CSV table of C-alpha atoms in Angstrom, one decimal:
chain,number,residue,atom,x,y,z
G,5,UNK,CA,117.3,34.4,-21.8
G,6,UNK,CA,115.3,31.8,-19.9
G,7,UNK,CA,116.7,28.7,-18.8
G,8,UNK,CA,117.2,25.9,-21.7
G,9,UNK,CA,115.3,23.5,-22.0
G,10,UNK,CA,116.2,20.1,-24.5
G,11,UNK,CA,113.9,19.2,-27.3
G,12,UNK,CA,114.2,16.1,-29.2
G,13,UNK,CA,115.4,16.5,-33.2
G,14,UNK,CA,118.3,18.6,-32.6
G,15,UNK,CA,118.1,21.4,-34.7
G,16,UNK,CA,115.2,20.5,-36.6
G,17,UNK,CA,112.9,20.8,-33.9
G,18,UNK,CA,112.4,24.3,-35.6
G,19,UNK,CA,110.1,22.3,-38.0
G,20,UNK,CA,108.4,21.3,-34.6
G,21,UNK,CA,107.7,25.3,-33.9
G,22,UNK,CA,106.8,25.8,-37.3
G,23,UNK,CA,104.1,22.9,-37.4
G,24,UNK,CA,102.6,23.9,-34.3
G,25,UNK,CA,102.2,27.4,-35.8
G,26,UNK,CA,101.0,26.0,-39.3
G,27,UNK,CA,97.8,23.9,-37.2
G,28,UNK,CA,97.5,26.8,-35.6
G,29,UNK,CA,97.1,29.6,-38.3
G,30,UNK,CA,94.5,26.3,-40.5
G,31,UNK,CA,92.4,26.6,-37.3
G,32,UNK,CA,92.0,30.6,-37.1
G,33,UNK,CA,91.3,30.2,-41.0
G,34,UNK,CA,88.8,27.9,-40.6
G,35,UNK,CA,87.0,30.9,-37.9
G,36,UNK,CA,87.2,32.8,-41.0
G,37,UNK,CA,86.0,30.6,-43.2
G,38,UNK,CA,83.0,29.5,-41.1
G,39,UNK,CA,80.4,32.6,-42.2
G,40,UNK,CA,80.4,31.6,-45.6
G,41,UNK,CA,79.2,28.2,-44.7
G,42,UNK,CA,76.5,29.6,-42.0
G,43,UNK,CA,75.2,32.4,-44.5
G,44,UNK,CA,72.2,30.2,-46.3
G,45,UNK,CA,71.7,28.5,-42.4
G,46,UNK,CA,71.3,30.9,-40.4
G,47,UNK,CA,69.3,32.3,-43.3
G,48,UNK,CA,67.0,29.4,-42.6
G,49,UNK,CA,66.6,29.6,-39.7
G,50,UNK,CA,66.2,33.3,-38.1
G,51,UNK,CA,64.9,34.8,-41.5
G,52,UNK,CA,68.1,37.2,-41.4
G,53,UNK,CA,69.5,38.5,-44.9
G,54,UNK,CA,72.7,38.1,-46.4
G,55,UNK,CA,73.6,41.6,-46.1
G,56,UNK,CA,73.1,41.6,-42.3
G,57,UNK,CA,75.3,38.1,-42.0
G,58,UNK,CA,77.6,39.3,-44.1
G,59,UNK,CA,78.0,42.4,-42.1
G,60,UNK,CA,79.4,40.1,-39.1
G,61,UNK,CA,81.9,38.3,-41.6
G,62,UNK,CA,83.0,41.9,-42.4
G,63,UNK,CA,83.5,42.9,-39.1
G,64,UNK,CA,85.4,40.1,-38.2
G,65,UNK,CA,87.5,40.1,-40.9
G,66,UNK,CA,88.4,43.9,-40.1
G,67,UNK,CA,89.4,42.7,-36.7
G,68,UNK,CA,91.1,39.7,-38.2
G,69,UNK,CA,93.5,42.0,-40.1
G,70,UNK,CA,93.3,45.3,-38.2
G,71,UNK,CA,94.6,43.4,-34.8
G,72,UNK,CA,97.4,41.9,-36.7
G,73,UNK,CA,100.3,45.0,-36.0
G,74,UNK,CA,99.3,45.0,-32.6
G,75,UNK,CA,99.3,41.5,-32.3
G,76,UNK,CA,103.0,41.3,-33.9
G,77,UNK,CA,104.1,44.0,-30.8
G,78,UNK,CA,102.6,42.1,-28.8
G,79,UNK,CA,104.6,39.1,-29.8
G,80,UNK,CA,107.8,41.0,-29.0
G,81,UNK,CA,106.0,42.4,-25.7
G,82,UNK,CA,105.0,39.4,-24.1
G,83,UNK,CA,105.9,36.4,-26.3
G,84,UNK,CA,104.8,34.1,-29.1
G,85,UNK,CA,103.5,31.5,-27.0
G,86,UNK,CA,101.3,33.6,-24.5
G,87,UNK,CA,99.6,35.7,-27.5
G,88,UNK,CA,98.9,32.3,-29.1
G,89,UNK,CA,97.4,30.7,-26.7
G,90,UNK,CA,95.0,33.7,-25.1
G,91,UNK,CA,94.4,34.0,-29.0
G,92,UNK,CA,93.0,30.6,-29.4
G,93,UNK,CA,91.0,31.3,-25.8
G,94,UNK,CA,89.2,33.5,-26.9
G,95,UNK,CA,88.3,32.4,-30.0
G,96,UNK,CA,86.9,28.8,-28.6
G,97,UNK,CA,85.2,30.7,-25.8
G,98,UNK,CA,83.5,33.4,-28.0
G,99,UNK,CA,82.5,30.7,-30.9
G,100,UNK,CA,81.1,28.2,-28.1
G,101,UNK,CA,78.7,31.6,-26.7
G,102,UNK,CA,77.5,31.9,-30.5
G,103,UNK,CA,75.5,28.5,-30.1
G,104,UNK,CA,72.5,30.5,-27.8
G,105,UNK,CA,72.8,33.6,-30.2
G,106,UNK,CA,69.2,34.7,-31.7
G,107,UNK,CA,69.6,38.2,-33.1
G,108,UNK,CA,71.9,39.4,-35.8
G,109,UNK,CA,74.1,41.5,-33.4
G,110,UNK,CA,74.8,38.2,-31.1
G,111,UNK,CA,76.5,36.6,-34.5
G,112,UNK,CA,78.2,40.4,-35.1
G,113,UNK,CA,79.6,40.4,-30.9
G,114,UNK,CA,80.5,36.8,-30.9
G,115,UNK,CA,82.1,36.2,-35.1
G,116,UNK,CA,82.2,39.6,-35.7
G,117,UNK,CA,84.2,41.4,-33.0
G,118,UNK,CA,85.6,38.7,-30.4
G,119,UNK,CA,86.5,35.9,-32.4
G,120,UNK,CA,88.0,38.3,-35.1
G,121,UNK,CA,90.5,39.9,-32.4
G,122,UNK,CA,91.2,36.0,-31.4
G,123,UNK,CA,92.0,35.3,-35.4
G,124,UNK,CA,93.8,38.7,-35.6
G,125,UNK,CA,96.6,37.4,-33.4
G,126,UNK,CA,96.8,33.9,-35.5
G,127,UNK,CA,96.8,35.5,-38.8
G,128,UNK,CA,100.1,36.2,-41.4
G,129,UNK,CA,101.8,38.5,-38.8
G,130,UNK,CA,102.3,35.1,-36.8
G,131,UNK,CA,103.5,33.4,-39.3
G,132,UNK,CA,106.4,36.4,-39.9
G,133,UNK,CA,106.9,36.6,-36.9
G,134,UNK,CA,107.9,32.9,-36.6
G,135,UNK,CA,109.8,32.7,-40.0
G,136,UNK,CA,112.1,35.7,-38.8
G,137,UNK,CA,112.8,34.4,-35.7
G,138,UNK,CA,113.1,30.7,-36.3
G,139,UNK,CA,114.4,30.7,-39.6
G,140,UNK,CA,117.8,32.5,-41.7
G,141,UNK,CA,117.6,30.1,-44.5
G,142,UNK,CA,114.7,29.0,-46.7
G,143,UNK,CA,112.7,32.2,-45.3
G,144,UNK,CA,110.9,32.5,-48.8
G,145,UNK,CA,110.1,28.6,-48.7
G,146,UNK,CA,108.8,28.7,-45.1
G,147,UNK,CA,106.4,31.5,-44.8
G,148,UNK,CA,105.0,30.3,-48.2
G,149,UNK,CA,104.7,26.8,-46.2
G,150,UNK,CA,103.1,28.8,-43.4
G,151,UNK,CA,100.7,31.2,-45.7
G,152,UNK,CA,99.3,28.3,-47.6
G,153,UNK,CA,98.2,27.1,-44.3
G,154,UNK,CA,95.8,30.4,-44.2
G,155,UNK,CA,94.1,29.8,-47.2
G,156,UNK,CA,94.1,25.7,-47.1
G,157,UNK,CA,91.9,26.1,-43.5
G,158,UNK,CA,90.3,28.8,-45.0
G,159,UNK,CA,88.8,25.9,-47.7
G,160,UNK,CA,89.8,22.7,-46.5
G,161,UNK,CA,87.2,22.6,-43.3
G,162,UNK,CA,84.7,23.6,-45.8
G,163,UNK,CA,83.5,20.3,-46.9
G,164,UNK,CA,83.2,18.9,-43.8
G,165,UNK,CA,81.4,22.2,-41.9
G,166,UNK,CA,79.2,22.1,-45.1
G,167,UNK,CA,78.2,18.6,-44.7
G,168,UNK,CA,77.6,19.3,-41.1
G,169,UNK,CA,75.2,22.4,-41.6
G,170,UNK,CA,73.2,20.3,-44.5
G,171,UNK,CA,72.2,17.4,-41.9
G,172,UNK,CA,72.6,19.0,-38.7
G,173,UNK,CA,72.1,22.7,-38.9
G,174,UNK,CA,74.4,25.7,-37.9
G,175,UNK,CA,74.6,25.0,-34.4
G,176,UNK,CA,77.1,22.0,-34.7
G,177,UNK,CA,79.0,23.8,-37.2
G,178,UNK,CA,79.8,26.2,-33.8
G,179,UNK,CA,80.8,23.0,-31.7
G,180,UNK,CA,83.0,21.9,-33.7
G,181,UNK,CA,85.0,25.1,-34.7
G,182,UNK,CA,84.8,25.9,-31.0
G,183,UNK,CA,86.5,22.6,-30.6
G,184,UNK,CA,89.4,22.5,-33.2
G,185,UNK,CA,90.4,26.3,-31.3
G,186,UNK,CA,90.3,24.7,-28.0
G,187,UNK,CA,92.7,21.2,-28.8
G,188,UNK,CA,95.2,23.3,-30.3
G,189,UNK,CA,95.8,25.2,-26.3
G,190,UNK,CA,97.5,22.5,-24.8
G,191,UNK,CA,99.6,21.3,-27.9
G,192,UNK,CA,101.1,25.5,-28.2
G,193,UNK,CA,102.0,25.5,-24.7
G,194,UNK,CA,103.3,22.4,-24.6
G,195,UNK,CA,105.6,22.2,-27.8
G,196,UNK,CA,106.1,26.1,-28.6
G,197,UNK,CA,109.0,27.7,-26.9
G,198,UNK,CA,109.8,31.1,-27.4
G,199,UNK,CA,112.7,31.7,-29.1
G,200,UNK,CA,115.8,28.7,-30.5
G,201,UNK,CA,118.1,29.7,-28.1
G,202,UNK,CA,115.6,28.5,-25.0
G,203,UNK,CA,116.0,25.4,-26.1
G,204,UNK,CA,119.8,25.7,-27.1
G,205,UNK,CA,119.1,26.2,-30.9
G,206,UNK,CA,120.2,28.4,-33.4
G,207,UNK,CA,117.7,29.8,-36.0
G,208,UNK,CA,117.9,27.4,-39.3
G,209,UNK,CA,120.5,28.4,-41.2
G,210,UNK,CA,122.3,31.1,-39.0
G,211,UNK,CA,125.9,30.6,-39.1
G,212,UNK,CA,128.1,29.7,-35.8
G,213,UNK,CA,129.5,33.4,-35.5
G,214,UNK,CA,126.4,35.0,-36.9
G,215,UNK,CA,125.5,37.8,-33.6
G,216,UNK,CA,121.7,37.0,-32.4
G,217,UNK,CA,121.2,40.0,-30.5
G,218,UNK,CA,118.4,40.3,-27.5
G,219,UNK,CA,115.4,41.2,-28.4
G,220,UNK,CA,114.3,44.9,-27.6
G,221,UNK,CA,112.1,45.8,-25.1
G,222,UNK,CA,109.8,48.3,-25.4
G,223,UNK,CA,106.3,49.3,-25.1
G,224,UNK,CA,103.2,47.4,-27.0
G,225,UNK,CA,102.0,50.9,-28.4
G,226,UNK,CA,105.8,51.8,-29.0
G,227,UNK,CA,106.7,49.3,-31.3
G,228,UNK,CA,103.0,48.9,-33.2
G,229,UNK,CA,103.3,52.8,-34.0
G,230,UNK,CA,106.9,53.7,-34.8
G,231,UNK,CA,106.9,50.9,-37.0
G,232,UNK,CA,104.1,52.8,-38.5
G,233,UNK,CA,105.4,55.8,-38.1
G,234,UNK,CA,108.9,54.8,-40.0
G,235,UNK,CA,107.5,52.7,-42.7
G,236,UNK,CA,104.7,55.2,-43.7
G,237,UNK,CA,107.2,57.6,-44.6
G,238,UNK,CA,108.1,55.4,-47.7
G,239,UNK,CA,106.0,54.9,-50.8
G,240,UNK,CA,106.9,51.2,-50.7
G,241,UNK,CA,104.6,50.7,-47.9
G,242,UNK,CA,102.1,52.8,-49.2
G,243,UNK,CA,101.9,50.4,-53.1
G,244,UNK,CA,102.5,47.3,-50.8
G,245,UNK,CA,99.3,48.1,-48.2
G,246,UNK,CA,97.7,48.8,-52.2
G,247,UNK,CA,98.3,46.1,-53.6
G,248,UNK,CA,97.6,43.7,-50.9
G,249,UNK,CA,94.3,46.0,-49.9
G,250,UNK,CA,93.0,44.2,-53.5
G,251,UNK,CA,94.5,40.6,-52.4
G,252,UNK,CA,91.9,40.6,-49.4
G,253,UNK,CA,89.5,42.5,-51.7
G,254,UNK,CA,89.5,39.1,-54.3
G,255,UNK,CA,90.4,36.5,-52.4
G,256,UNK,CA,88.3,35.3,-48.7
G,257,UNK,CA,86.6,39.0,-48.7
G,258,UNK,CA,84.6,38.0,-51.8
G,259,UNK,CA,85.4,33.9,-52.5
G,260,UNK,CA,85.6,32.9,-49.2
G,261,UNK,CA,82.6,34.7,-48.1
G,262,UNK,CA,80.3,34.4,-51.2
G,263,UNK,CA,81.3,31.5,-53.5
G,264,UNK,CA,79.2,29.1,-51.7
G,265,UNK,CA,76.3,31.5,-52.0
G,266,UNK,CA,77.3,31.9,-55.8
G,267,UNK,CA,77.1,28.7,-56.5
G,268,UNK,CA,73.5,28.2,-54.6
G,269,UNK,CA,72.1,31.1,-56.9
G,270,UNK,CA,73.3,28.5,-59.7
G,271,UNK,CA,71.5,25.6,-58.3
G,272,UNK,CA,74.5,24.0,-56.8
G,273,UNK,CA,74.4,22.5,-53.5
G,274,UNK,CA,76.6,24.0,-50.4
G,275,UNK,CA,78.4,20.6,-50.0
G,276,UNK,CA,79.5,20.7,-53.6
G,277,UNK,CA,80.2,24.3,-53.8
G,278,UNK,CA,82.3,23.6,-50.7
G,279,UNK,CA,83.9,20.7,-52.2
G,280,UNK,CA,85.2,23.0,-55.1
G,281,UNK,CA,86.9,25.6,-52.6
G,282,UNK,CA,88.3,22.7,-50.5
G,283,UNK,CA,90.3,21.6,-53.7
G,284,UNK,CA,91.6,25.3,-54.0
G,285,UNK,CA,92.8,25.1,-50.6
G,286,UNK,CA,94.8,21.8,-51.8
G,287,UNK,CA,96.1,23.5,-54.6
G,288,UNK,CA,96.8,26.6,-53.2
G,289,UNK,CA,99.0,24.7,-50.5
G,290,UNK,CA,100.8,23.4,-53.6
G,291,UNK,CA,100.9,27.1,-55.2
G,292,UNK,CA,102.2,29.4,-52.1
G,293,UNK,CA,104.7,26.6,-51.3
G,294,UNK,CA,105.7,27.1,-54.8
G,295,UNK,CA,105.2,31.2,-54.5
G,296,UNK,CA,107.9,30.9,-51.6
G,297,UNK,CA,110.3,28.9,-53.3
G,298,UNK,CA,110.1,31.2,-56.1
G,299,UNK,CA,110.7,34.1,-54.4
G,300,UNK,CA,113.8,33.2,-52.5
G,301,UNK,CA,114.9,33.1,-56.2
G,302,UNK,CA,113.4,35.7,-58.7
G,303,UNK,CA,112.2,39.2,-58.3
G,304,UNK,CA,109.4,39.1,-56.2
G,305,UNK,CA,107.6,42.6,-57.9
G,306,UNK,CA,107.2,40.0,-61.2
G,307,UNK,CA,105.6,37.3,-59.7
G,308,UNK,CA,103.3,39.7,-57.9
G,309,UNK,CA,102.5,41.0,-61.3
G,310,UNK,CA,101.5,37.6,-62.6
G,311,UNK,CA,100.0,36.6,-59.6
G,312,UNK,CA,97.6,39.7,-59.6
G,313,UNK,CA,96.9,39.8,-63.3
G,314,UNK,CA,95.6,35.9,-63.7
G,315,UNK,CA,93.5,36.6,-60.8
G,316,UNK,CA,91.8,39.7,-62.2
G,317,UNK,CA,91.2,37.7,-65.4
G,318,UNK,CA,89.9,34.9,-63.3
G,319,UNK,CA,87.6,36.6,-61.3
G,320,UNK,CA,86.5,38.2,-64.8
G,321,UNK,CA,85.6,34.8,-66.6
G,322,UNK,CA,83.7,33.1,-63.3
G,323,UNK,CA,80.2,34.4,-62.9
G,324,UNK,CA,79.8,34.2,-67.2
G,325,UNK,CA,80.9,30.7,-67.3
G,326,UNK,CA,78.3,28.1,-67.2
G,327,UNK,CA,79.1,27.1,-63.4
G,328,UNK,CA,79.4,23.5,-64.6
G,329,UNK,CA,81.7,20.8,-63.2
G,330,UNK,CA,84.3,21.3,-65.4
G,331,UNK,CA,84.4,25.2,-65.6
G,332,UNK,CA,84.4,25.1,-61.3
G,333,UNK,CA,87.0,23.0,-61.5
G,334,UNK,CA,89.5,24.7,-63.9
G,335,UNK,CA,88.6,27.8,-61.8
G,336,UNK,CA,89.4,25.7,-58.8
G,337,UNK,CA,92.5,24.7,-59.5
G,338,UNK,CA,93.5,27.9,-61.7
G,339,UNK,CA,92.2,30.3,-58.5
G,340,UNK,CA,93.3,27.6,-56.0
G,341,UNK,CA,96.8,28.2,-57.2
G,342,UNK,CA,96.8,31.7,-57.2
G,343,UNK,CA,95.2,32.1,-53.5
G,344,UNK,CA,97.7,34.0,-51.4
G,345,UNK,CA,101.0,32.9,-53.5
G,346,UNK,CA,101.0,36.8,-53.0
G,347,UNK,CA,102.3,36.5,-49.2
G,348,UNK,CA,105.6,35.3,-49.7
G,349,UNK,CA,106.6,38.0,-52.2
G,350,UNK,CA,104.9,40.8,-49.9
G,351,UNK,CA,107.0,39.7,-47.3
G,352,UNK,CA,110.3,39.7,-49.0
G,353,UNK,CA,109.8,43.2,-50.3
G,354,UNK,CA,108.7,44.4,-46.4
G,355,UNK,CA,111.9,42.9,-44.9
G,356,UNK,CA,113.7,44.3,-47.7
G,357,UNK,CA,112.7,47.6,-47.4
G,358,UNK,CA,112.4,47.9,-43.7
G,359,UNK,CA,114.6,45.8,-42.2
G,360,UNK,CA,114.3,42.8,-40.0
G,361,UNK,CA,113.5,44.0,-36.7
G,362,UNK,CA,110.6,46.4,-38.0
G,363,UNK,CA,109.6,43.9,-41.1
G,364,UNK,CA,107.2,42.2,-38.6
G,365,UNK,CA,105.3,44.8,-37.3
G,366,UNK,CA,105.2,46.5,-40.6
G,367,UNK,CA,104.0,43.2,-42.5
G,368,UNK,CA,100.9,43.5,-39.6
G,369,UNK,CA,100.2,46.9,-41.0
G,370,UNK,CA,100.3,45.9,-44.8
G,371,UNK,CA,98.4,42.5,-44.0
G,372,UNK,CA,95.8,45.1,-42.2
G,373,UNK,CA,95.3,46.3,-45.2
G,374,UNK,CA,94.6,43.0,-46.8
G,375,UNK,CA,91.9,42.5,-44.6
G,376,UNK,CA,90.2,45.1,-44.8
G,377,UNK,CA,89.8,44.8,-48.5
G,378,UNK,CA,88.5,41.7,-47.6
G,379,UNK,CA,86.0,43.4,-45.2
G,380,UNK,CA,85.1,45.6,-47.7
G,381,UNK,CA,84.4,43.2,-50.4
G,382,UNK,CA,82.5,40.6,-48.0
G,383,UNK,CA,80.0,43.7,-47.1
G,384,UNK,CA,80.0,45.4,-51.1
G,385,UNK,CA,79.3,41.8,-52.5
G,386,UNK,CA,76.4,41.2,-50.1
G,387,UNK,CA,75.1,44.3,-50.2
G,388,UNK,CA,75.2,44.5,-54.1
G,389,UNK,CA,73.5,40.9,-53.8
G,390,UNK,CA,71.0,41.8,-51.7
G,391,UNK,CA,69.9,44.9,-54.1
G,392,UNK,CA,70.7,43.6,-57.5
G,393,UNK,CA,69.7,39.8,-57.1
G,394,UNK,CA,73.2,39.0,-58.6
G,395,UNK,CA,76.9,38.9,-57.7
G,396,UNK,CA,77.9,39.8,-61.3
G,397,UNK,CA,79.0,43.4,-60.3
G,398,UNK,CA,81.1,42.6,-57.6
G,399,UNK,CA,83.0,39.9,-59.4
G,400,UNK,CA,84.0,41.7,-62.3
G,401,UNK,CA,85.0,44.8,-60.3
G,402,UNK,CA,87.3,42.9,-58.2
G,403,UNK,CA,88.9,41.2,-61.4
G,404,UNK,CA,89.3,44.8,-62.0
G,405,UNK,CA,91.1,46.0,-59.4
G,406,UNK,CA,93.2,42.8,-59.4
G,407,UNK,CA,94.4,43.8,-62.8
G,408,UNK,CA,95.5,47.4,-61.0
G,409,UNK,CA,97.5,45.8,-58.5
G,410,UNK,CA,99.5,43.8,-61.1
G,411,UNK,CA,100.4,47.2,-62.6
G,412,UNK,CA,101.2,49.1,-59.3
G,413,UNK,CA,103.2,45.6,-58.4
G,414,UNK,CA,105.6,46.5,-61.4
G,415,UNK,CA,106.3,50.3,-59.8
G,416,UNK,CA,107.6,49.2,-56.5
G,417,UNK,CA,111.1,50.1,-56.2
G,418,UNK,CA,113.5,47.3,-54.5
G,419,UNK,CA,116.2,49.3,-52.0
G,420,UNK,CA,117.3,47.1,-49.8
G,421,UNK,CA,118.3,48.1,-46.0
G,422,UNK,CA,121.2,46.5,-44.4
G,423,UNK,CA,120.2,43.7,-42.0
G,424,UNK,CA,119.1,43.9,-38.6
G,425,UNK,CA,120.3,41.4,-35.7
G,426,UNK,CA,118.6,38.4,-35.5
G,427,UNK,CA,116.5,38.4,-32.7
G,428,UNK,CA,115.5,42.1,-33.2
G,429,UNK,CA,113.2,40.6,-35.2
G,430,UNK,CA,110.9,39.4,-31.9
């Protein structure tokens, strides 16, 4: 254990740690978020298609969630606070180097592949990661708190990088996600310490004669892979990497990526458009707190159920609805709601299922599996764009598939394995 070191608030300095992680997880989402805002820019500007742009935002949303295991072993292999701060690193350093890009595979290197790997390691798993080690009570409550920050960065820097693009083109857009990366560096070294017990802390809620073993040391590769190797042996992981395949699939694979250019092929301006997501970023901080609170108290396969079926409908209704103000905003708030109130519940089933020291780890491999649904349907929906002239298609399927996961949700069995010590957890 390294040495202790005091921090002010007593035992609520683990709200500290948590809001340094929540500014830390709305800045990777806002990485994420950025293509959809540079799609009808760089447009503009080099001529390049939406199929080639969004092949970059596909790419770097693989890497955002296909990173994420690996990034959760390498929490436990070399810390929270290191992985964090190379993480944001590289993500302000590759950002910045997009501002002299002028081919399509500069924007696929630089938001495609480097920044992605960046995001990867500031993604959900972090946010597990965090909750599990920080936190015995209010688990539920807290990665909900944490999740929502995901989506509400995802659509809350929308507005503002959408204004920016409209009067000063896509290359400030660059600076000043490049910027937001590179502030939060000093404030995670700074105010981040590893684990409670550095700073003579319990985790919230552990009781005094609660055992918080040392974490176990092993390989990078080890601990990514046997968690693998364990969970996959299980059909709960196998419905839960599913289900949450179609979360990424009809959430900031297709509305992140594409609702801006939706609404353009309505007539609707980007600032508008982004003013619409950036109130379901507000409401879906209000409805993944919510999720969270929920599922510390009912069974999370039901509120997945509802979750996923509303969605489908949702996604159903959108592109026939007359794309006025009122009918964005009912699907604003209604969607906004519904965002990634799926975490929380995901999460409780994992560490159900496999236990606290692996849940981690295997929440990386499951949330890989979000994301590359959301890969998938950030490249499908541009592609069928590109060839049809329409996103009807791709809207409609993914309502589809959201109504599947709401019936796969109901099949997942609930077996719960005894705890694991504390700190096994990271």
């Amino acid at each position: 254990m390294n040495s202790i070191q005091h921090r002010p608030f007593g035992q609520n300095y683990v709200f500290v740690a948590a809001g340094v992680v929540f500014l830390a997880l709305l800045a990777a989402a806002g990485v994420r978020a950025a293509p959809g805002v540079l799609i009808l820019p760089l447009g503009n500007a080099f001529g390049w298609t939406r199929d080639s742009i969004s092949l970059a935002a596909a790419v770097g949303i693989f890497f955002y969630g296909m990173v994420g295991p690996f990034a959760a072993a390498l929490m436990q292999a070399i810390g929270i606070r290191r992985t964090l701060i190379g993480a944001l690193t590289l993500m302000a350093l590759s950002i910045a180097a997009s501002a002299w890009m002028s081919k399509p595979w500069h924007l696929l290197l630089s938001w495609g592949v480097f920044s992605g790997i960046g995001s990867g390691c500031v993604a959900m798993v972090l946010g597990a990661t965090v909750v599990n080690r920080w936190f015995v009570k209010h688990r539920g409550l807290m990665m909900g708190l944490l999740t929502a920050s995901t989506a509400t960065g995802t659509l809350a820097f929308l507005p503002l990088l959408a204004s920016i693009a409209q009067h000063g083109g896509w290359r400030p857009v660059i600076w000043t996600v490049s910027a937001a990366c590179a502030l939060l560096i000093p404030l995670a070294w700074w105010l981040l310490p590893e684990r409670p017990e550095d700073i003579g802390l319990r985790p919230y809620g552990a009781s005094t004669d609660e055992v918080i073993a040392e974490p176990e040391k092993r390989k990078l590769l080890a601990i990514a892979f046997g968690a693998l190797a364990r969970a996959s042996k299980h059909r709960t992981f196998w419905f839960l990497f599913t289900t949450f395949f179609i979360c990424g699939f009809t959430t900031n694979g297709l509305i992140g990526t594409h609702f801006i250019a939706l609404c353009g092929d309505h007539g609707i301006p980007e600032v508008r458009a982004a003013s619409v997501m950036a109130m379901m970023g507000a409401f879906d901080l209000i409805g993944t707190t919510l999720s969270g609170w929920l599922t510390d108290r009912y069974d999370p396969r039901k509120l997945l159920f509802v979750y996923y079926a509303l969605r489908g409908l949702s996604l159903i209704w959108l592109p026939y609805s007359d794309f006025s103000l009122t009918s964005l905003s009912l699907f604003g708030m209604f969607y906004g709601l519904d965002w990634i109130a799926t975490v929380p519940p995901t999460l409780r089933l994992a560490s159900e299922a496999f236990g606290d020291r692996d849940a981690p780890v295997v929440f990386g491999w499951i949330a890989a599996g979000h994301q590359i649904g959301a890969a998938s349907a950030a490249l499908f929906a541009g592609f069928m764009r590109t060839q049809g002239g329409s996103y009807l298609q791709p809207f409609v399927i993914a309502g589809v598939t959201g109504l599947v996961a709401a019936g796969i949700a109901l099949t997942i069995r609930r077996r719960p394995h005894s705890a694991m010590p504390l700190a096994a957890a990271g």
